[in-house]
mmCIF file of C-alpha atoms in Angstrom:
data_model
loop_
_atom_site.group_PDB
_atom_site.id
_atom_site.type_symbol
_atom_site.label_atom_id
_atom_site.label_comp_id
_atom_site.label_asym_id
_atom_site.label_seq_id
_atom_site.Cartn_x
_atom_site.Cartn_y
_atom_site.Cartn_z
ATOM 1 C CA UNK B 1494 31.919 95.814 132.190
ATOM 2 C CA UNK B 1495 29.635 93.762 129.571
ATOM 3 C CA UNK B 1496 27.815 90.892 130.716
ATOM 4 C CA UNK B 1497 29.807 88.496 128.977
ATOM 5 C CA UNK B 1498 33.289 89.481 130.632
ATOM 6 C CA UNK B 1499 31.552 89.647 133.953
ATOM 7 C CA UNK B 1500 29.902 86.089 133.432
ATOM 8 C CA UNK B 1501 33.574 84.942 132.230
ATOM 9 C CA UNK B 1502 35.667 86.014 135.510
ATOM 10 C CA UNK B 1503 32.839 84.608 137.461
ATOM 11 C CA UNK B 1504 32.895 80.973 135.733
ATOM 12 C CA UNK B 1505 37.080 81.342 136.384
ATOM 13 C CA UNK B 1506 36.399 82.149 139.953
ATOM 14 C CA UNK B 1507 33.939 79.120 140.876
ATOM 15 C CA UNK B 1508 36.250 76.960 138.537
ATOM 16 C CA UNK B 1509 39.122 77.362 140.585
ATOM 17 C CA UNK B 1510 36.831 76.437 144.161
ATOM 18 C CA UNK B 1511 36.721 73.245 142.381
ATOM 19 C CA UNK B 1512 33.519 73.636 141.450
ATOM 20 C CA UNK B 1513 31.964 73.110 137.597
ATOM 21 C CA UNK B 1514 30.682 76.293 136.808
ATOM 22 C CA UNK B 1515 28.033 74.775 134.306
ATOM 23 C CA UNK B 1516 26.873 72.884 137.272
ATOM 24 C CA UNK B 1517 25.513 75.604 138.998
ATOM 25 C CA UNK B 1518 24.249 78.087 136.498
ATOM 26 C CA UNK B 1519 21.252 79.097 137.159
ATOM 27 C CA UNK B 1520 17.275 79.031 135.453
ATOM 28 C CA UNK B 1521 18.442 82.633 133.769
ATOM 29 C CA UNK B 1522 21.692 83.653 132.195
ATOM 30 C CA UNK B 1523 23.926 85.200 134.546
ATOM 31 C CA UNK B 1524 22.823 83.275 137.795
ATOM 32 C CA UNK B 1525 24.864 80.782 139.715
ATOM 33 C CA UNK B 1526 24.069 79.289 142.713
ATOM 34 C CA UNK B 1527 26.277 77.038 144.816
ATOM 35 C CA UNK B 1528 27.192 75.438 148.059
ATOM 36 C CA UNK B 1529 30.499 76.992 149.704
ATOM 37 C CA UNK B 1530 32.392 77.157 153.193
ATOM 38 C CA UNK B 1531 28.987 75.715 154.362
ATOM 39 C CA UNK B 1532 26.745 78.096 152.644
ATOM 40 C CA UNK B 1533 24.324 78.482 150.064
ATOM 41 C CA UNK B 1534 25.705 81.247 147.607
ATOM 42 C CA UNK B 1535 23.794 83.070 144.745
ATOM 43 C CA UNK B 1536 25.706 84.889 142.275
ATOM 44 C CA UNK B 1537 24.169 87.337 139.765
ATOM 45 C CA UNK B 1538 25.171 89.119 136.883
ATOM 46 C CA UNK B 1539 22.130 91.670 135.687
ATOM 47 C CA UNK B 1540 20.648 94.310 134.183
ATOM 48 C CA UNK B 1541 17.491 97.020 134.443
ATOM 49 C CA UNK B 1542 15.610 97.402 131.712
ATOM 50 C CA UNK B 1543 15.550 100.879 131.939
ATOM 51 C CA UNK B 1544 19.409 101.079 131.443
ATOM 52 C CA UNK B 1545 20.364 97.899 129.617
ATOM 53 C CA UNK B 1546 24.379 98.700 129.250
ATOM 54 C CA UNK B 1547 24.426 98.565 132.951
ATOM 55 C CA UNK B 1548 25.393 95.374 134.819
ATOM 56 C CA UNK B 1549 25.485 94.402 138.163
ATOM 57 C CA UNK B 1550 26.942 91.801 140.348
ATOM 58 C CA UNK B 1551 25.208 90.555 143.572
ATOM 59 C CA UNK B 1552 26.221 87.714 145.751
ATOM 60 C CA UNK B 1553 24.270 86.669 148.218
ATOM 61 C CA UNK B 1554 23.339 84.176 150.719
ATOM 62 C CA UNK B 1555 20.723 83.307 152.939
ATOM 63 C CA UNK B 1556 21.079 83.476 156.706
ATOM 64 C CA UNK B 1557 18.501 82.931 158.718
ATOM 65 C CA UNK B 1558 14.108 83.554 158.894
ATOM 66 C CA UNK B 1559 13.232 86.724 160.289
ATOM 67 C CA UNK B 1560 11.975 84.973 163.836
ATOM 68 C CA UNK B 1561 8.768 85.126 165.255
ATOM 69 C CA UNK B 1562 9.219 86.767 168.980
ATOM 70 C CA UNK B 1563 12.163 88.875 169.573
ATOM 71 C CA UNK B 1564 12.249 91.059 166.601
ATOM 72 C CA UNK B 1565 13.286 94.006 167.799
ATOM 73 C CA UNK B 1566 16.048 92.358 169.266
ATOM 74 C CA UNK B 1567 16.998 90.297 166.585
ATOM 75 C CA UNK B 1568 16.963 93.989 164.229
ATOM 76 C CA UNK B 1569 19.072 95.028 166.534
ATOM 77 C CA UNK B 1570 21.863 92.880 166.553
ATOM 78 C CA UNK B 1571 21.391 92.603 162.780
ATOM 79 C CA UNK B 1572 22.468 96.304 162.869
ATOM 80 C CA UNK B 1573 24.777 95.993 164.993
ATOM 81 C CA UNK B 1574 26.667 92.911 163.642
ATOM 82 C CA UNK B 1575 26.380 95.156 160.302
ATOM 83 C CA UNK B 1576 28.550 97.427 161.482
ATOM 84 C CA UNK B 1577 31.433 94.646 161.827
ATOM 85 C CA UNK B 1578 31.212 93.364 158.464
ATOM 86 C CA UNK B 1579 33.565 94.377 155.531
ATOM 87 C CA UNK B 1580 32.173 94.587 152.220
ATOM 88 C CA UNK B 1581 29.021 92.901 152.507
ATOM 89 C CA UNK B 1582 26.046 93.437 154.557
ATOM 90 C CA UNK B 1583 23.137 91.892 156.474
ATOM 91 C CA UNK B 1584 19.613 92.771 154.941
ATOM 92 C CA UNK B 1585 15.924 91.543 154.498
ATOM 93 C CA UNK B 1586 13.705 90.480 152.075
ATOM 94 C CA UNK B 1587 10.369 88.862 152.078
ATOM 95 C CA UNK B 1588 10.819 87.500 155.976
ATOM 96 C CA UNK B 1589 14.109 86.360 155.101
ATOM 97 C CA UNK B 1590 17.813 87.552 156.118
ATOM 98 C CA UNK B 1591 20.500 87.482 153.358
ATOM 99 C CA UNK B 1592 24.323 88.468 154.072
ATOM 100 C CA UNK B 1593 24.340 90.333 150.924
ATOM 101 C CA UNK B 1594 27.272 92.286 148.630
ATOM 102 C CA UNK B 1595 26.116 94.540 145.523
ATOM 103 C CA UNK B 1596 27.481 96.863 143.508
ATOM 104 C CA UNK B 1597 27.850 97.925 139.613
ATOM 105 C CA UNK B 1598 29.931 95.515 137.444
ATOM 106 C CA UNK B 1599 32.130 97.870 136.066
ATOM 107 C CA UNK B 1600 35.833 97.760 137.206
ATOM 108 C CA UNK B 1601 34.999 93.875 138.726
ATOM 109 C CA UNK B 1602 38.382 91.943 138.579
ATOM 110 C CA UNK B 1603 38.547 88.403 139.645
ATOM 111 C CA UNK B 1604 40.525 88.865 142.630
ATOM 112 C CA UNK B 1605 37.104 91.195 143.900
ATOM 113 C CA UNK B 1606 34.875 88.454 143.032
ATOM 114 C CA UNK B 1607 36.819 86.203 144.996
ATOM 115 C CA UNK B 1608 36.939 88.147 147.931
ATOM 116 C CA UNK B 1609 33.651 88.163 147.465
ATOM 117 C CA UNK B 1610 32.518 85.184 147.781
ATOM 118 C CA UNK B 1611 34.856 83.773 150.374
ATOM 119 C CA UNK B 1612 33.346 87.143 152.545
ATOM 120 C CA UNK B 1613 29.474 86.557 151.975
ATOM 121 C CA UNK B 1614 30.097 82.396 152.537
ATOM 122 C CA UNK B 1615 32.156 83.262 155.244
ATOM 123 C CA UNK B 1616 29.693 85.518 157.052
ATOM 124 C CA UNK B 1617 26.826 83.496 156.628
ATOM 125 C CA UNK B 1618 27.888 80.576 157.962
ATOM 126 C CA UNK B 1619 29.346 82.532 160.449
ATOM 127 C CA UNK B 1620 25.967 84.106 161.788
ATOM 128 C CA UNK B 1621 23.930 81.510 160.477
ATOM 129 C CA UNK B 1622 25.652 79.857 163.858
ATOM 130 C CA UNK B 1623 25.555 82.848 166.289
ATOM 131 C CA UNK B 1624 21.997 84.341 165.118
ATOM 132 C CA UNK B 1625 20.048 80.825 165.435
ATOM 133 C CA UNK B 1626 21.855 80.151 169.429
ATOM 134 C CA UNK B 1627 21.687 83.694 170.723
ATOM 135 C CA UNK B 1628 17.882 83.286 169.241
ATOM 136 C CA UNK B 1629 16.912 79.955 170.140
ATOM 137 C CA UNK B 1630 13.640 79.386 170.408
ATOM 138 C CA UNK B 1631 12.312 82.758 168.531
ATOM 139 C CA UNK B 1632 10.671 80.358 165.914
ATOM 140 C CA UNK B 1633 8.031 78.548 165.156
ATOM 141 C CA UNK B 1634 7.922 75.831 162.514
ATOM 142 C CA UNK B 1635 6.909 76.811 159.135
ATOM 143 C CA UNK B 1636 6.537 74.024 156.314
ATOM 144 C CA UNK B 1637 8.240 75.110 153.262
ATOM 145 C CA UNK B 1638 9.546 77.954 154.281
ATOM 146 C CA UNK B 1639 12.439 78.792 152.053
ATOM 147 C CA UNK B 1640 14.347 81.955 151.441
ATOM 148 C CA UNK B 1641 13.894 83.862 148.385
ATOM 149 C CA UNK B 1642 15.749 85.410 145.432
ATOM 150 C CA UNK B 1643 15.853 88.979 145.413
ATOM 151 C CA UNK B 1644 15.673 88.406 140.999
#
């Protein structure tokens, strides 16, 4: 699917959560970012240089800092709660967690990219709640520290 028709179903989509898309477009073409169910949400349309026909779509949100203490445990249940989840998955980037859904554009239909987004907002909030109580206490304040953008 080109760029441009993936970019268009994705506008429809956050249009119709009542949300102006041109709002929330991100620094590059292709990005959207946006507050839903209680969650930050990153959407991205793109490309590797290396195959530049090839487009991608990647929602994503942040869930919690990797903690201090109780790694192992925390990895753990990250695993573990991965195995529950449908369509979307926990992973880690740059001592960050993300509830995270990618896969190749083509065949994307809006009813997919809605899905989508309700699933990754849903989750995150979801264990944004569970992973910060059953953890409590397994971090230490950091100024600034903010989750990253895997582009």
């Amino acid at each position: 699917m080109s760029f441009d028709a993936s970019a268009f179903l994705i506008e429809q989509s956050i249009a119709e959560l009542g949300v102006d898309p041109g709002l929330c477009r991100g620094e590059k073409p292709g990005q959207w970012n946006l507050t839903y169910k209680g969650s930050t949400v990153w959407i991205d349309i793109f490309n590797f240089p290396q195959n530049p026909d090839k487009y991608y779509f990647q929602v994503m949100s942040p869930l919690v800092a990797v903690p201090d203490r109780n790694q192992e445990a925390f990895f753990k249940n990250c695993l573990e709660i991965n195995h529950t989840m449908y369509g979307s998955w926990i992973s880690i980037k740059a001592d960050w967690t993300y509830v995270l859904c990618l896969r190749e554009a083509d065949n994307l239909d809006k009813s997919e990219i809605d899905a989508t987004l309700d699933r990754v907002a849903f989750y995150s909030a979801d264990y944004h709640g569970k992973l910060t109580f059953k953890f409590e206490g397994s971090w230490d304040p950091k100024p600034n520290n903010k989750p990253v953008n895997f582009n």
